[in-house]
Tab-separated table of N, CA and C in Angstrom:
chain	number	residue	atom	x	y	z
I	1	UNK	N	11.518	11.824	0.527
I	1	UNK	CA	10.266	11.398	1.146
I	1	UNK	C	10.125	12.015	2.526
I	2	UNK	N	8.809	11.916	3.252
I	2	UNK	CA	9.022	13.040	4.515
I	2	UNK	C	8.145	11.394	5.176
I	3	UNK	N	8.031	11.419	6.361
I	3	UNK	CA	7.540	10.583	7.292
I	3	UNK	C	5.750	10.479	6.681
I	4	UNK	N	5.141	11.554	6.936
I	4	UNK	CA	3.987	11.171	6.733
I	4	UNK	C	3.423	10.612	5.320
I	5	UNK	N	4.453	10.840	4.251
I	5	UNK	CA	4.321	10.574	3.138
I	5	UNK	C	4.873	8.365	2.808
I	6	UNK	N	5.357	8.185	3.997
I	6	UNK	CA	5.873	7.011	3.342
I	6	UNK	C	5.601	5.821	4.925
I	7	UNK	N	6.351	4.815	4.777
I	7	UNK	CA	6.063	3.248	5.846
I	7	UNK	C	6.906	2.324	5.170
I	8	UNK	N	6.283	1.580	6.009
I	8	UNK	CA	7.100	0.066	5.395
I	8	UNK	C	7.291	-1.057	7.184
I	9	UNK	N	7.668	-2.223	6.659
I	9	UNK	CA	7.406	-3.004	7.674
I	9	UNK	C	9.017	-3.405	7.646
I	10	UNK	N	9.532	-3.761	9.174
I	10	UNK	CA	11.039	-4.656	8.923
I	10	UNK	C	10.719	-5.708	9.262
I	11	UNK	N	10.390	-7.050	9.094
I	11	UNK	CA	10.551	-8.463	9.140
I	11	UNK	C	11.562	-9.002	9.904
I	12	UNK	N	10.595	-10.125	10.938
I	12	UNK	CA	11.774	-10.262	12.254
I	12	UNK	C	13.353	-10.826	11.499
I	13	UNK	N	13.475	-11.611	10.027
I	13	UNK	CA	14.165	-11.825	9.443
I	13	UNK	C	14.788	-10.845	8.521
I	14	UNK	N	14.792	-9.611	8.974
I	14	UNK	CA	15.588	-8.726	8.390
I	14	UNK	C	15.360	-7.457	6.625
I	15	UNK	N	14.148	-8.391	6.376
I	15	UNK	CA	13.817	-7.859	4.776
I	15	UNK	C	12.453	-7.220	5.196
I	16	UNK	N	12.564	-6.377	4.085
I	16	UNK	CA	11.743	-5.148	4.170
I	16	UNK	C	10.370	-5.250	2.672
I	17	UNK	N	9.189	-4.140	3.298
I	17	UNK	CA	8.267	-3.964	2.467
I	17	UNK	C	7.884	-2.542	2.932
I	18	UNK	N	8.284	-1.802	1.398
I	18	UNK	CA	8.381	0.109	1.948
I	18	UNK	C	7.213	0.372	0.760
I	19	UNK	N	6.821	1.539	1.234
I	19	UNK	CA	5.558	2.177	0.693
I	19	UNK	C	6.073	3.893	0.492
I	20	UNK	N	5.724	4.425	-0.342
I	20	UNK	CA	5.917	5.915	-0.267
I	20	UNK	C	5.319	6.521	-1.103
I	21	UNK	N	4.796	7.657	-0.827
I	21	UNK	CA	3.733	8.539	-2.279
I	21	UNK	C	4.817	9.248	-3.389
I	22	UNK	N	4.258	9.208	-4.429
I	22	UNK	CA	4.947	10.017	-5.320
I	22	UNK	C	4.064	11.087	-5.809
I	23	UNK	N	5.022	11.810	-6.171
I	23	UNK	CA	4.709	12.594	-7.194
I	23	UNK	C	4.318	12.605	-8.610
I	24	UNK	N	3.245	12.260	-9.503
I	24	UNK	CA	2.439	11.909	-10.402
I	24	UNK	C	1.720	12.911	-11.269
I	25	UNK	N	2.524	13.824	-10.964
I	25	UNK	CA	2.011	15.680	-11.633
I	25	UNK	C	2.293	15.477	-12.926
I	26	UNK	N	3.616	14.986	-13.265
I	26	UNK	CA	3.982	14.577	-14.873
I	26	UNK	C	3.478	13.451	-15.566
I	27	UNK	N	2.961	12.840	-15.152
I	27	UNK	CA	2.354	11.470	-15.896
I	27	UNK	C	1.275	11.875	-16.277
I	28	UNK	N	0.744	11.159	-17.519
I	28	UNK	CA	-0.655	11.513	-18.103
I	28	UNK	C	-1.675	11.010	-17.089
I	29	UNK	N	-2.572	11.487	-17.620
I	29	UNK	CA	-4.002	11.458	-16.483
I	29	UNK	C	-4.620	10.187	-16.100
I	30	UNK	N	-4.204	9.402	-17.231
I	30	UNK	CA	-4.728	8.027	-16.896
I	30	UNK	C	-3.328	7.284	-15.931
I	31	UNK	N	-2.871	7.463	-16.189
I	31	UNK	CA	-1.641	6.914	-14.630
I	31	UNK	C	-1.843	7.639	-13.732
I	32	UNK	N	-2.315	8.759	-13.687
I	32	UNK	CA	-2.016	9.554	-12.418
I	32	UNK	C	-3.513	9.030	-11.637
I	33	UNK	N	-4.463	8.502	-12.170
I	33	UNK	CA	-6.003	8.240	-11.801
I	33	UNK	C	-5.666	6.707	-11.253
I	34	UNK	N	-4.475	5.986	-11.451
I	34	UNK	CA	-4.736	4.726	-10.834
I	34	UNK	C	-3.406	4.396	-9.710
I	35	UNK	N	-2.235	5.121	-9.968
I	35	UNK	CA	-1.460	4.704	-8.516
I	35	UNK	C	-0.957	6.401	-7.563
I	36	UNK	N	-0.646	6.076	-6.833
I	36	UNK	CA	0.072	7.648	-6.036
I	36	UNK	C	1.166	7.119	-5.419
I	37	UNK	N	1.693	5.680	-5.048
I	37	UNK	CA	2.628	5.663	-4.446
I	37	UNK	C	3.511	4.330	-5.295
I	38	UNK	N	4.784	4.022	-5.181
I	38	UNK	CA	5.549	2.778	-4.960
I	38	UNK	C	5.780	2.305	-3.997
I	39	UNK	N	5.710	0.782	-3.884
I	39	UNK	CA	5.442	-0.147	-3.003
I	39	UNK	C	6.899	-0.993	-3.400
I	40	UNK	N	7.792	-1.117	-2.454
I	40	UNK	CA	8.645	-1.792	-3.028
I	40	UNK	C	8.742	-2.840	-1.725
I	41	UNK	N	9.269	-4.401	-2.353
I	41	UNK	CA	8.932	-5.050	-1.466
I	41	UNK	C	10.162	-6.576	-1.665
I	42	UNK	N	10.411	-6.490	-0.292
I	42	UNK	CA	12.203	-7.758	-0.887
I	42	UNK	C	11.170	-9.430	-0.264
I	43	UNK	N	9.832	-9.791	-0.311
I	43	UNK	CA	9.289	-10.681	0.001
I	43	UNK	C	8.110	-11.181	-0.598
I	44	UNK	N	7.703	-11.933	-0.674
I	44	UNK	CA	5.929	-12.167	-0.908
I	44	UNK	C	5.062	-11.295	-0.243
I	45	UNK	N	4.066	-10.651	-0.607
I	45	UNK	CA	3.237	-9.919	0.300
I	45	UNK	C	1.706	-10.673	-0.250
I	46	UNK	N	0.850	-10.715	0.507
I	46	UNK	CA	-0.895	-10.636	0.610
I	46	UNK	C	-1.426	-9.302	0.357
I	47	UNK	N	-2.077	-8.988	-0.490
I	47	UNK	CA	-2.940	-7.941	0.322
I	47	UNK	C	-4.290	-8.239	-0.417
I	48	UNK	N	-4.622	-8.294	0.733
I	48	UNK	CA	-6.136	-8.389	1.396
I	48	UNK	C	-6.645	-10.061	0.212
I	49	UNK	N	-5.231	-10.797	0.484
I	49	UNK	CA	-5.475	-12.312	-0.063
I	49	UNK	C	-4.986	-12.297	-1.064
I	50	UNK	N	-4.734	-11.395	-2.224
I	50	UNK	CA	-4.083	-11.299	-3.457
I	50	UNK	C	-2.196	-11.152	-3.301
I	51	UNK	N	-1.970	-12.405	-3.843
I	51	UNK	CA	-0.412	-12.827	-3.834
I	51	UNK	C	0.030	-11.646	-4.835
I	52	UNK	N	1.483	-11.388	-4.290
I	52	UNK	CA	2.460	-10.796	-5.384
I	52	UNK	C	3.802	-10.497	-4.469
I	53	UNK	N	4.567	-11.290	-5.919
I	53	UNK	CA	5.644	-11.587	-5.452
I	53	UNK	C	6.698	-10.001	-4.958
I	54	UNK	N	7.945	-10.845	-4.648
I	54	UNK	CA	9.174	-9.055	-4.681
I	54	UNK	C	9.427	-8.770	-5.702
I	55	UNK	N	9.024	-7.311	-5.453
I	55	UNK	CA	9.659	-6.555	-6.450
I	55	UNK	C	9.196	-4.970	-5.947
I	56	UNK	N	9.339	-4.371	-7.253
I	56	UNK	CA	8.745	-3.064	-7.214
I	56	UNK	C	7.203	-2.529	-8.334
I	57	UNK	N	6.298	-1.570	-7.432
I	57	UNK	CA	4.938	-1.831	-8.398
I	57	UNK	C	4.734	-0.118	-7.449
I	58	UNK	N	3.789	0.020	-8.830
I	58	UNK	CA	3.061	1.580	-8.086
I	58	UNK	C	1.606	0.749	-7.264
I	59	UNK	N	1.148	1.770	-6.463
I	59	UNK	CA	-0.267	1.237	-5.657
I	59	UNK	C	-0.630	2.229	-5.709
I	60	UNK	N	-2.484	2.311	-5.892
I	60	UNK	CA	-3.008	3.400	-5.734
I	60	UNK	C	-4.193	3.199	-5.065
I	61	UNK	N	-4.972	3.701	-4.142
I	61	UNK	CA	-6.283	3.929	-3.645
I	61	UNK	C	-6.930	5.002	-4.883
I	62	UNK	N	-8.454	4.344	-5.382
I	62	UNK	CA	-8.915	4.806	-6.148
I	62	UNK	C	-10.361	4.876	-5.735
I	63	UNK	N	-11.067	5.829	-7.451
I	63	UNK	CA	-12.852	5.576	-6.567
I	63	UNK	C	-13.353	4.563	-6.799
I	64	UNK	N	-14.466	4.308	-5.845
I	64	UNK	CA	-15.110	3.627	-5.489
I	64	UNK	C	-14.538	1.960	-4.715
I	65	UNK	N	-13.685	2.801	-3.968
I	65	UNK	CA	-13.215	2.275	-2.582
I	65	UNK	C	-12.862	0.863	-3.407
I	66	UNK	N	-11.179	1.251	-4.293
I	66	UNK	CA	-10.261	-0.017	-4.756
I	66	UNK	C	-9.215	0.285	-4.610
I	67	UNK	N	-8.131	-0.773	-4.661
I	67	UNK	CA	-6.952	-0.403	-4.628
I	67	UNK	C	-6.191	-0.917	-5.790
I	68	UNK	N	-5.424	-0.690	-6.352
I	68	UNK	CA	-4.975	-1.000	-7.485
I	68	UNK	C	-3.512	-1.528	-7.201
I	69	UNK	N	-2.922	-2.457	-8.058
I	69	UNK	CA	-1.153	-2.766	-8.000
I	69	UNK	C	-0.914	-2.617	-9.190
I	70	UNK	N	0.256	-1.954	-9.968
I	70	UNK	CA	0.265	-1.972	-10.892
I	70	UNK	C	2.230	-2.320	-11.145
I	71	UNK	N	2.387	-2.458	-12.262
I	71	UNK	CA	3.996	-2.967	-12.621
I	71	UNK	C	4.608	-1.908	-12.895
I	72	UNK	N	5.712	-1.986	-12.890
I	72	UNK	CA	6.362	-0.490	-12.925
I	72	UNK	C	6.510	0.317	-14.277
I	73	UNK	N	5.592	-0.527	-15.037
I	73	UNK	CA	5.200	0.130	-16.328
I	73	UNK	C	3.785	0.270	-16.473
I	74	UNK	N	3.462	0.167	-15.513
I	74	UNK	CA	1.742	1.036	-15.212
I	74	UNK	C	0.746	-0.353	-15.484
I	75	UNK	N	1.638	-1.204	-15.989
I	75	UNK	CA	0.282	-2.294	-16.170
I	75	UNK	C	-0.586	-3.191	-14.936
I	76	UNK	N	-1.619	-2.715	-14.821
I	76	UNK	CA	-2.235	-3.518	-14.135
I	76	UNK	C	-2.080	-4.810	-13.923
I	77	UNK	N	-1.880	-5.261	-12.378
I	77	UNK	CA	-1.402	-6.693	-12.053
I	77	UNK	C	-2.778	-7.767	-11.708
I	78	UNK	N	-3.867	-6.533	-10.431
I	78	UNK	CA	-5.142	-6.485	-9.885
I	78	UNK	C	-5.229	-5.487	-8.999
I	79	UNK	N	-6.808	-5.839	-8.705
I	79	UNK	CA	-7.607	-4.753	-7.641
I	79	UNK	C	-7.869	-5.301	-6.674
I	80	UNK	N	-8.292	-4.680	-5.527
I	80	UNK	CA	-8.521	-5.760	-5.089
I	80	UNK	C	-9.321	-3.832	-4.108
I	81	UNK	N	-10.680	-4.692	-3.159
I	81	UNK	CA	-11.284	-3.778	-2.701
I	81	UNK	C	-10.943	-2.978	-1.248
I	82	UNK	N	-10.529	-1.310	-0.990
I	82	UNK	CA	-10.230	-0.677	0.231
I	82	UNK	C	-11.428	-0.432	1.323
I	83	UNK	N	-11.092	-0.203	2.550
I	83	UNK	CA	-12.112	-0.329	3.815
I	83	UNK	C	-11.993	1.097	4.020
I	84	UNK	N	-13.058	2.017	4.028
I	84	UNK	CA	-12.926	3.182	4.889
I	84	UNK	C	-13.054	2.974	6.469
I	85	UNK	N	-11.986	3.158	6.936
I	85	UNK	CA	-11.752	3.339	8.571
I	85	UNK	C	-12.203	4.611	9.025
I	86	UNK	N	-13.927	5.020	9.754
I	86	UNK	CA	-13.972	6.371	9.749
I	86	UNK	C	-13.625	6.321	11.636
I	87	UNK	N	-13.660	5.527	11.880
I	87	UNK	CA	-12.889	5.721	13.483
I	87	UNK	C	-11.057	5.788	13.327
I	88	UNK	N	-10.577	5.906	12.526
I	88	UNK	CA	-9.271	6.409	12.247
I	88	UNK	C	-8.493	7.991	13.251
I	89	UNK	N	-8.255	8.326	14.147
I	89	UNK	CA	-8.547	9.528	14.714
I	89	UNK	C	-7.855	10.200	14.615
I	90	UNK	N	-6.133	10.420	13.659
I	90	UNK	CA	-5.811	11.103	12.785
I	90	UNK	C	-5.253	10.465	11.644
I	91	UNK	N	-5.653	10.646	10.570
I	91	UNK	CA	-4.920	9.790	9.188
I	91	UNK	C	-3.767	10.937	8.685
I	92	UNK	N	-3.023	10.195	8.061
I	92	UNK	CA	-2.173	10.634	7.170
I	92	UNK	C	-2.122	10.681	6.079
I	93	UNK	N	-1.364	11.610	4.977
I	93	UNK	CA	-1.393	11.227	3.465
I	93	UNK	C	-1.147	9.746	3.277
I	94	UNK	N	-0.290	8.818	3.804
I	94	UNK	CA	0.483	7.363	4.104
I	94	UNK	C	0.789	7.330	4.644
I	95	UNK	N	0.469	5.566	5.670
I	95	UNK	CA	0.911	4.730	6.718
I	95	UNK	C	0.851	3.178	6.566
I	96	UNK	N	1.475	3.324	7.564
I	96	UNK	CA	1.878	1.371	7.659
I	96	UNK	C	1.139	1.485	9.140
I	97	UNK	N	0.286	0.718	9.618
I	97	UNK	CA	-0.303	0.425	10.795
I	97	UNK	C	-0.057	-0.855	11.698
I	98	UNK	N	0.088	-1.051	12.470
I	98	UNK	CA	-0.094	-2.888	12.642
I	98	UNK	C	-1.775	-2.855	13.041
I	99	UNK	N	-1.928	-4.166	12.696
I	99	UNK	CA	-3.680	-4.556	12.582
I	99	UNK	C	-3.651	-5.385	13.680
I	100	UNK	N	-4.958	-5.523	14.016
I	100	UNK	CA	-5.330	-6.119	15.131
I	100	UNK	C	-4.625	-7.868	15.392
I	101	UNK	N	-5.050	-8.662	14.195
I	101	UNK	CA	-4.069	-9.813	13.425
I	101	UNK	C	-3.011	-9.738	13.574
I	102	UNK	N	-1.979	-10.599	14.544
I	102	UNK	CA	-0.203	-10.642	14.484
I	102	UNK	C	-0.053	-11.196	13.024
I	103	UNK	N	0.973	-10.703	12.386
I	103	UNK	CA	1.413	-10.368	11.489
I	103	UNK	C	1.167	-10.065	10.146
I	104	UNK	N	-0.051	-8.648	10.858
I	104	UNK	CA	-0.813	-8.483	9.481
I	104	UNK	C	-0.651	-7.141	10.080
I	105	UNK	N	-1.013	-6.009	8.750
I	105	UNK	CA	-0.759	-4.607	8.389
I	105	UNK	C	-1.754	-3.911	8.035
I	106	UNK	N	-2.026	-2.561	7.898
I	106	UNK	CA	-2.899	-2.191	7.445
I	106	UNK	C	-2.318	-0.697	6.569
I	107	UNK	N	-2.279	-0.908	5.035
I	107	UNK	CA	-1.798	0.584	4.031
I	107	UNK	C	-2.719	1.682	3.859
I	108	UNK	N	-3.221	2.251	4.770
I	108	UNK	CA	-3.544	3.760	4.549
I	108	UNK	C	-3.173	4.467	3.781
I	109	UNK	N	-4.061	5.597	3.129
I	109	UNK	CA	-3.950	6.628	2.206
I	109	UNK	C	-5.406	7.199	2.986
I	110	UNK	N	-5.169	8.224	3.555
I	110	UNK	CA	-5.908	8.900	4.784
I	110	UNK	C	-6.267	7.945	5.489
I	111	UNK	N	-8.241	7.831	5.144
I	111	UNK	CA	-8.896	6.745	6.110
I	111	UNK	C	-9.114	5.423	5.194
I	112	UNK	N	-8.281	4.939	4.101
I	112	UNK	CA	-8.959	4.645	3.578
I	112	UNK	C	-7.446	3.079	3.759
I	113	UNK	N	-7.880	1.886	3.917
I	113	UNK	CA	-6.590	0.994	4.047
I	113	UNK	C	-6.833	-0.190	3.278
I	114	UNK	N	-5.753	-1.199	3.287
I	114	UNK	CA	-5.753	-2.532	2.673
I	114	UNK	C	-5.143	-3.275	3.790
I	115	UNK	N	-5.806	-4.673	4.046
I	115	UNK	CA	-4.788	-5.525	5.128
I	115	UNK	C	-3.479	-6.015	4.007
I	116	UNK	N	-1.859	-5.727	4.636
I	116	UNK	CA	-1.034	-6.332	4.068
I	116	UNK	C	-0.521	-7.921	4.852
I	117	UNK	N	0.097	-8.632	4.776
I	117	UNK	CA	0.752	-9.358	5.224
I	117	UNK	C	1.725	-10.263	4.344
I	118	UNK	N	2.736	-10.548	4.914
I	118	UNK	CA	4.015	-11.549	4.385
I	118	UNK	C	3.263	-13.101	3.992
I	119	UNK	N	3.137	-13.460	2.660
I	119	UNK	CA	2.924	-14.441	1.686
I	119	UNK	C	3.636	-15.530	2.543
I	120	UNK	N	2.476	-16.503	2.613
I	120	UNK	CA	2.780	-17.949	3.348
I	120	UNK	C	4.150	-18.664	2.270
């Protein structure tokens, strides 16, 4: 993985939630159209209000501004809808941001993000 390609958050309690793009050149077209990265995660996460527990899942930013979670056998978990940030003033392929909200996140794929945060 190279820096701009990946993130993740460390938790003042020590456990982690990592993000990184993959490579999706070999998968048929219909997987490759709904995730680009794995999201692996040792906690509860939110994003953008939608619970899911630890584990590991592909995520993808897709069209018409969604984001997808899927199981590590491609099955869809949910969607849930992405924000284009066009005041963003350099994006990356992937990032982990902190958001304006203490202890909330924001998952980029250029300008395009989801709020994350650690599951009450």
């Amino acid at each position: 993985t190279q820096v701009r390609n990946s993130g993740g958050v460390r938790f003042d309690d020590g456990m982690y939630f990592l993000v990184t793009l993959v490579d999706t050149s070999g998968y048929s077209t219909g997987v490759q159209a709904k995730y680009q990265a794995y999201l692996l995660t040792e906690v509860a996460l939110s994003i953008n209000g939608k619970s899911l527990p630890p584990g590991a899942y592909g995520v993808g930013f897709v069209a018409g501004n969604k984001f997808n979670v899927l199981d590590i056998g491609a099955h869809e978990l949910f969607t849930v809808d992405s924000v284009r940030d066009m005041d963003l003033k350099r994006p990356n392929p992937l990032q982990v941001v902190a958001a304006s909200n203490a202890h909330r996140f924001r998952l980029y794929a250029g300008r395009s993000y989801v709020t994350v945060s650690r599951a009450d």
